[in-house]
PDB file of C-alpha atoms in Angstrom:
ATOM      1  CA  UNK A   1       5.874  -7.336  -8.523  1.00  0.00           C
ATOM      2  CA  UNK A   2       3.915  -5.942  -5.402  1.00  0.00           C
ATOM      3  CA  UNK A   3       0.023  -7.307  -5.426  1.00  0.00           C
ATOM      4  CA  UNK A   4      -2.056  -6.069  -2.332  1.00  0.00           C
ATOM      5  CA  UNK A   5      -5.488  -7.625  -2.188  1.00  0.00           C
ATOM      6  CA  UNK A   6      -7.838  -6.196   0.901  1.00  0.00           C
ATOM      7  CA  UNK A   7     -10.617  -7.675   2.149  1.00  0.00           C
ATOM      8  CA  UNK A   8     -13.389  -7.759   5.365  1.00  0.00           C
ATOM      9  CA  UNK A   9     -15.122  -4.962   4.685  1.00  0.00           C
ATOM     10  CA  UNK A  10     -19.012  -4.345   4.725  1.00  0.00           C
ATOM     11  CA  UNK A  11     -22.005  -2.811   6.679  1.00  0.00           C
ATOM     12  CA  UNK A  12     -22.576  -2.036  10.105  1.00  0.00           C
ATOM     13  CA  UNK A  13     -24.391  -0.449  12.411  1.00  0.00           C
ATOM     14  CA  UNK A  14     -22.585   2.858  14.369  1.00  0.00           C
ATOM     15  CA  UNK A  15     -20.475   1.049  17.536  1.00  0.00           C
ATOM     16  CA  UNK A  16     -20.212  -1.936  15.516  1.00  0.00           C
ATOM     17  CA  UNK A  17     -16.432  -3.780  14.832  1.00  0.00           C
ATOM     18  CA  UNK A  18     -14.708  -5.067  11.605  1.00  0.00           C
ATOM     19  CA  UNK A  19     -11.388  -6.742  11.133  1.00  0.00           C
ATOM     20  CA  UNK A  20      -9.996  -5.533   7.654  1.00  0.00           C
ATOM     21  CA  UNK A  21      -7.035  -8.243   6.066  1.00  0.00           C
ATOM     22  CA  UNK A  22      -4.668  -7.069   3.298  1.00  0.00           C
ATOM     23  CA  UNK A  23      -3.165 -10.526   1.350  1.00  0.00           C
ATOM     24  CA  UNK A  24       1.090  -9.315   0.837  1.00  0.00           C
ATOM     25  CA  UNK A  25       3.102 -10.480  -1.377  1.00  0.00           C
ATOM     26  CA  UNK A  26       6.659 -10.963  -0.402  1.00  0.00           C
ATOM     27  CA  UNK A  27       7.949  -8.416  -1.586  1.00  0.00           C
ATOM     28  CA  UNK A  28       6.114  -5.754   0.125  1.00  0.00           C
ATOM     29  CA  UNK A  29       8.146  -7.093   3.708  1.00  0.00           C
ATOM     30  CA  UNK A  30      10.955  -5.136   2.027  1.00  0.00           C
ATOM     31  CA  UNK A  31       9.016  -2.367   2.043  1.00  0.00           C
ATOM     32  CA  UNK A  32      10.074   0.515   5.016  1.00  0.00           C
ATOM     33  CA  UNK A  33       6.266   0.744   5.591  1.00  0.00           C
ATOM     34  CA  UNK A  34       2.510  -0.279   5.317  1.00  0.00           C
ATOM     35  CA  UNK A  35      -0.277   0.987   5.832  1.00  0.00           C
ATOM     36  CA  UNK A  36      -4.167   1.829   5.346  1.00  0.00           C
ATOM     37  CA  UNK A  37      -5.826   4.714   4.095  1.00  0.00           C
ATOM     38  CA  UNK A  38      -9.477   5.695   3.432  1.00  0.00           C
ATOM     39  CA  UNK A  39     -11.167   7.765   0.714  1.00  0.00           C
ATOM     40  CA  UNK A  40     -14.500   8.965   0.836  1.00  0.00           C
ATOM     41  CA  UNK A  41     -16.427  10.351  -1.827  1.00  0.00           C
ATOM     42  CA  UNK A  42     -15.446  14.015  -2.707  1.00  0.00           C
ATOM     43  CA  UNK A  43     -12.795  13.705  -0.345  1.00  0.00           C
ATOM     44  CA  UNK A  44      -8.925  13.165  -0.692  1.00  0.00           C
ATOM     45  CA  UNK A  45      -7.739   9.717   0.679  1.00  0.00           C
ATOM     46  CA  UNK A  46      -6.119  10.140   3.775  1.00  0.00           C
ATOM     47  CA  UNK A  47      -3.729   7.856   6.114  1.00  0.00           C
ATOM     48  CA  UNK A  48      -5.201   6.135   8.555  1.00  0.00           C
ATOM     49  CA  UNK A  49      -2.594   3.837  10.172  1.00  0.00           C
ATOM     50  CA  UNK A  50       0.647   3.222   9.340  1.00  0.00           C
ATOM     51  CA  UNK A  51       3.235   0.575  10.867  1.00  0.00           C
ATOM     52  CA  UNK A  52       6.922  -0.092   9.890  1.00  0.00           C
ATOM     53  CA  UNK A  53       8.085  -3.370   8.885  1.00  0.00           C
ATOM     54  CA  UNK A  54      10.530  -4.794  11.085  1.00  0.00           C
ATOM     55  CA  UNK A  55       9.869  -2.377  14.076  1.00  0.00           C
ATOM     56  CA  UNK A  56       7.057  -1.735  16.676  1.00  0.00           C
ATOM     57  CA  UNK A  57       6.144   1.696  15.871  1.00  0.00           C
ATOM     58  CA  UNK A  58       2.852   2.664  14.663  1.00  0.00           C
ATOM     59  CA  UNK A  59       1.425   5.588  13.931  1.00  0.00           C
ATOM     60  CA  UNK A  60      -2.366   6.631  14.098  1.00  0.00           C
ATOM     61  CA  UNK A  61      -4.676   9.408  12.671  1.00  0.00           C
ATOM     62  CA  UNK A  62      -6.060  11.351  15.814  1.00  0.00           C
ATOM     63  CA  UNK A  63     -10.016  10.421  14.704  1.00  0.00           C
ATOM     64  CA  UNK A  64      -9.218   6.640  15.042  1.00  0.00           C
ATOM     65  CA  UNK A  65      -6.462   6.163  18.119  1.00  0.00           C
ATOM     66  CA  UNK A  66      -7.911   4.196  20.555  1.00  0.00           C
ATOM     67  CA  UNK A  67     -10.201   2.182  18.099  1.00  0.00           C
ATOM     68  CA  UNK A  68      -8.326   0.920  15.436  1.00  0.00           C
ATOM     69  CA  UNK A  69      -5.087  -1.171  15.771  1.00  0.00           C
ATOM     70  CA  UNK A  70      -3.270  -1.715  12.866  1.00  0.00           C
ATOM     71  CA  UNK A  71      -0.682  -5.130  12.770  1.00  0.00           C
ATOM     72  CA  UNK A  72       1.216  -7.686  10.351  1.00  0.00           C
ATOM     73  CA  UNK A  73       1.826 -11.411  10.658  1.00  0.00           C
ATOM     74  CA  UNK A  74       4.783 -12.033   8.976  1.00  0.00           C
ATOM     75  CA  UNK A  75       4.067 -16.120   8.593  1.00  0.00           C
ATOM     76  CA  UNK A  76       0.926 -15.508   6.893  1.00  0.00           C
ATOM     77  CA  UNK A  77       1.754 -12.285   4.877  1.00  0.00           C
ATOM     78  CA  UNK A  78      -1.051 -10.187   5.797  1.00  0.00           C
ATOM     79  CA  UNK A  79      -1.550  -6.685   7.318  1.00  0.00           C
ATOM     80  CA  UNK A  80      -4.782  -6.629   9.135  1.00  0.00           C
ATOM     81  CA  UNK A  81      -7.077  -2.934  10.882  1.00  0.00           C
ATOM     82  CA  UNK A  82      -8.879  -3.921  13.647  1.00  0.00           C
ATOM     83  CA  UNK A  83     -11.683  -1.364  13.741  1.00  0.00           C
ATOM     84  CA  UNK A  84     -13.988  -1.056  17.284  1.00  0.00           C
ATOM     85  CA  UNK A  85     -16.595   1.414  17.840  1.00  0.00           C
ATOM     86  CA  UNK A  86     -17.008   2.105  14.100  1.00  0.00           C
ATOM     87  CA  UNK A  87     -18.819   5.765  13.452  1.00  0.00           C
ATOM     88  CA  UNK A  88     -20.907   7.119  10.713  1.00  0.00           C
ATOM     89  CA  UNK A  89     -17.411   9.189   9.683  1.00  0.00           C
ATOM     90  CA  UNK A  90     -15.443   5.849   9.152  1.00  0.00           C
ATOM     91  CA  UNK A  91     -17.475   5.306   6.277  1.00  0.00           C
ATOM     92  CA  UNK A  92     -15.169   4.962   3.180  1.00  0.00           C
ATOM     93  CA  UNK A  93     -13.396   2.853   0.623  1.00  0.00           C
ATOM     94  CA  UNK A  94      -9.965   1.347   2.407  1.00  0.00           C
ATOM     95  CA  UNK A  95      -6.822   0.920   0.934  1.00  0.00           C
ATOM     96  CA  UNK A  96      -4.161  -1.035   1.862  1.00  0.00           C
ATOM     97  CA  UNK A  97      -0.584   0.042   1.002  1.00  0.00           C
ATOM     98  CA  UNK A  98       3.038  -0.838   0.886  1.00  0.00           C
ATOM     99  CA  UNK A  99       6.042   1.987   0.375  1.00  0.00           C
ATOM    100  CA  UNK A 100       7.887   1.771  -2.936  1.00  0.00           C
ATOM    101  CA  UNK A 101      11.501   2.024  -3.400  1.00  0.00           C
ATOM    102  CA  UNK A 102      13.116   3.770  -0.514  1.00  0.00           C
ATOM    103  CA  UNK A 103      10.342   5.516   0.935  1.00  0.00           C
ATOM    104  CA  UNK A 104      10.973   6.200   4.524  1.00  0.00           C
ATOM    105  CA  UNK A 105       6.901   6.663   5.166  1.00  0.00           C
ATOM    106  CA  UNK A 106       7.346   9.802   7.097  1.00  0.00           C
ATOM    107  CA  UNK A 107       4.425   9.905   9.170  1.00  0.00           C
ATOM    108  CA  UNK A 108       2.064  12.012   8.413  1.00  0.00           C
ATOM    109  CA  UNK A 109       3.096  13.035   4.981  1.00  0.00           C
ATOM    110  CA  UNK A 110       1.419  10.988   2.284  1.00  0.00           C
ATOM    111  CA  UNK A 111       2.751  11.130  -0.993  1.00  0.00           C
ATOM    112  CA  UNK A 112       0.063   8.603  -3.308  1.00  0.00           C
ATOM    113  CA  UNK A 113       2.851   8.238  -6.046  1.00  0.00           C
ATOM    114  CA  UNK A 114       5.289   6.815  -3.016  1.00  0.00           C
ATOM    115  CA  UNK A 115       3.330   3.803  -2.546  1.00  0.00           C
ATOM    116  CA  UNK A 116       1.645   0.699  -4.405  1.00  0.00           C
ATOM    117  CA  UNK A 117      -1.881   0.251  -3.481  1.00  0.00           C
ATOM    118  CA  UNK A 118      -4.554  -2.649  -3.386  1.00  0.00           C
ATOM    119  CA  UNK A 119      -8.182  -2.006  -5.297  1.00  0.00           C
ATOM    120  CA  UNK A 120      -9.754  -1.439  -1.882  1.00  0.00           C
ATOM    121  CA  UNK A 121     -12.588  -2.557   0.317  1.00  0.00           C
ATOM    122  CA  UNK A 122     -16.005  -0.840   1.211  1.00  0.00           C
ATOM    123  CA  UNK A 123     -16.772   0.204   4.835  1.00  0.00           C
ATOM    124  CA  UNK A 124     -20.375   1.664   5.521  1.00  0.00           C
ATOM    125  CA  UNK A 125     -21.200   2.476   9.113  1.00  0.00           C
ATOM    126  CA  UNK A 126     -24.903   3.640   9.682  1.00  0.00           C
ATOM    127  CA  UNK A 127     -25.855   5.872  12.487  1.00  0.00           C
TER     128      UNK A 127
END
């Protein structure tokens, strides 16, 4: 069983910073991947940042490199988004994610049925 719980989320103003923490199960470390993703309304989620368990790489939508900095401590089973100079665009429900069966995460294809999700967390950035 794979459970992904996110939290950290909330309001801030534009230029404003938020640390986003995703609670892993074990399990998910034998995932290839993890990642986050956003979804605003009437859009289609898409991948924000994406790191690969075991290795260094990361990988980075081109609106968010150079603010956000995605990383996992193994001890304490979490995946955390540091997010600095927050814009009115970031607003959006995040998701955190974990690769299911042998799902290579091939950066930037997203494939939602490829992965198991958490419920999400709210992030509202006013101008």
């Amino acid at each position: 069983q794979v459970q992904l719980v996110e939290s950290g989320g909330g309001s801030v103003q534009a230029g404003g910073s938020l640390r986003l923490s995703c609670a892993a199960s074990e399990y998910t470390y034998s995932s290839y991947c993890m990642g986050w993703f956003r979804q605003a309304p009437g859009k289609e989620r898409e991948g924000v940042a994406v790191i690969y368990t075991g290795d260094p790489t990361t990988y980075y939508v081109d609106s968010v490199k150079g603010r956000f900095t995605i990383s996992q401590n193994y001890a304490k089973h979490t995946l955390s988004l540091q997010m600095n100079s927050l814009k009115p665009e970031d607003t959006a429900m995040y998701y955190c994610a974990a690769a299911a069966r042998t799902y290579t995460c091939p950066w930037p294809t997203f494939v939602h049925e490829n992965y198991y999700w958490g419920q999400g967390t709210q992030v509202t950035v006013s101008s």
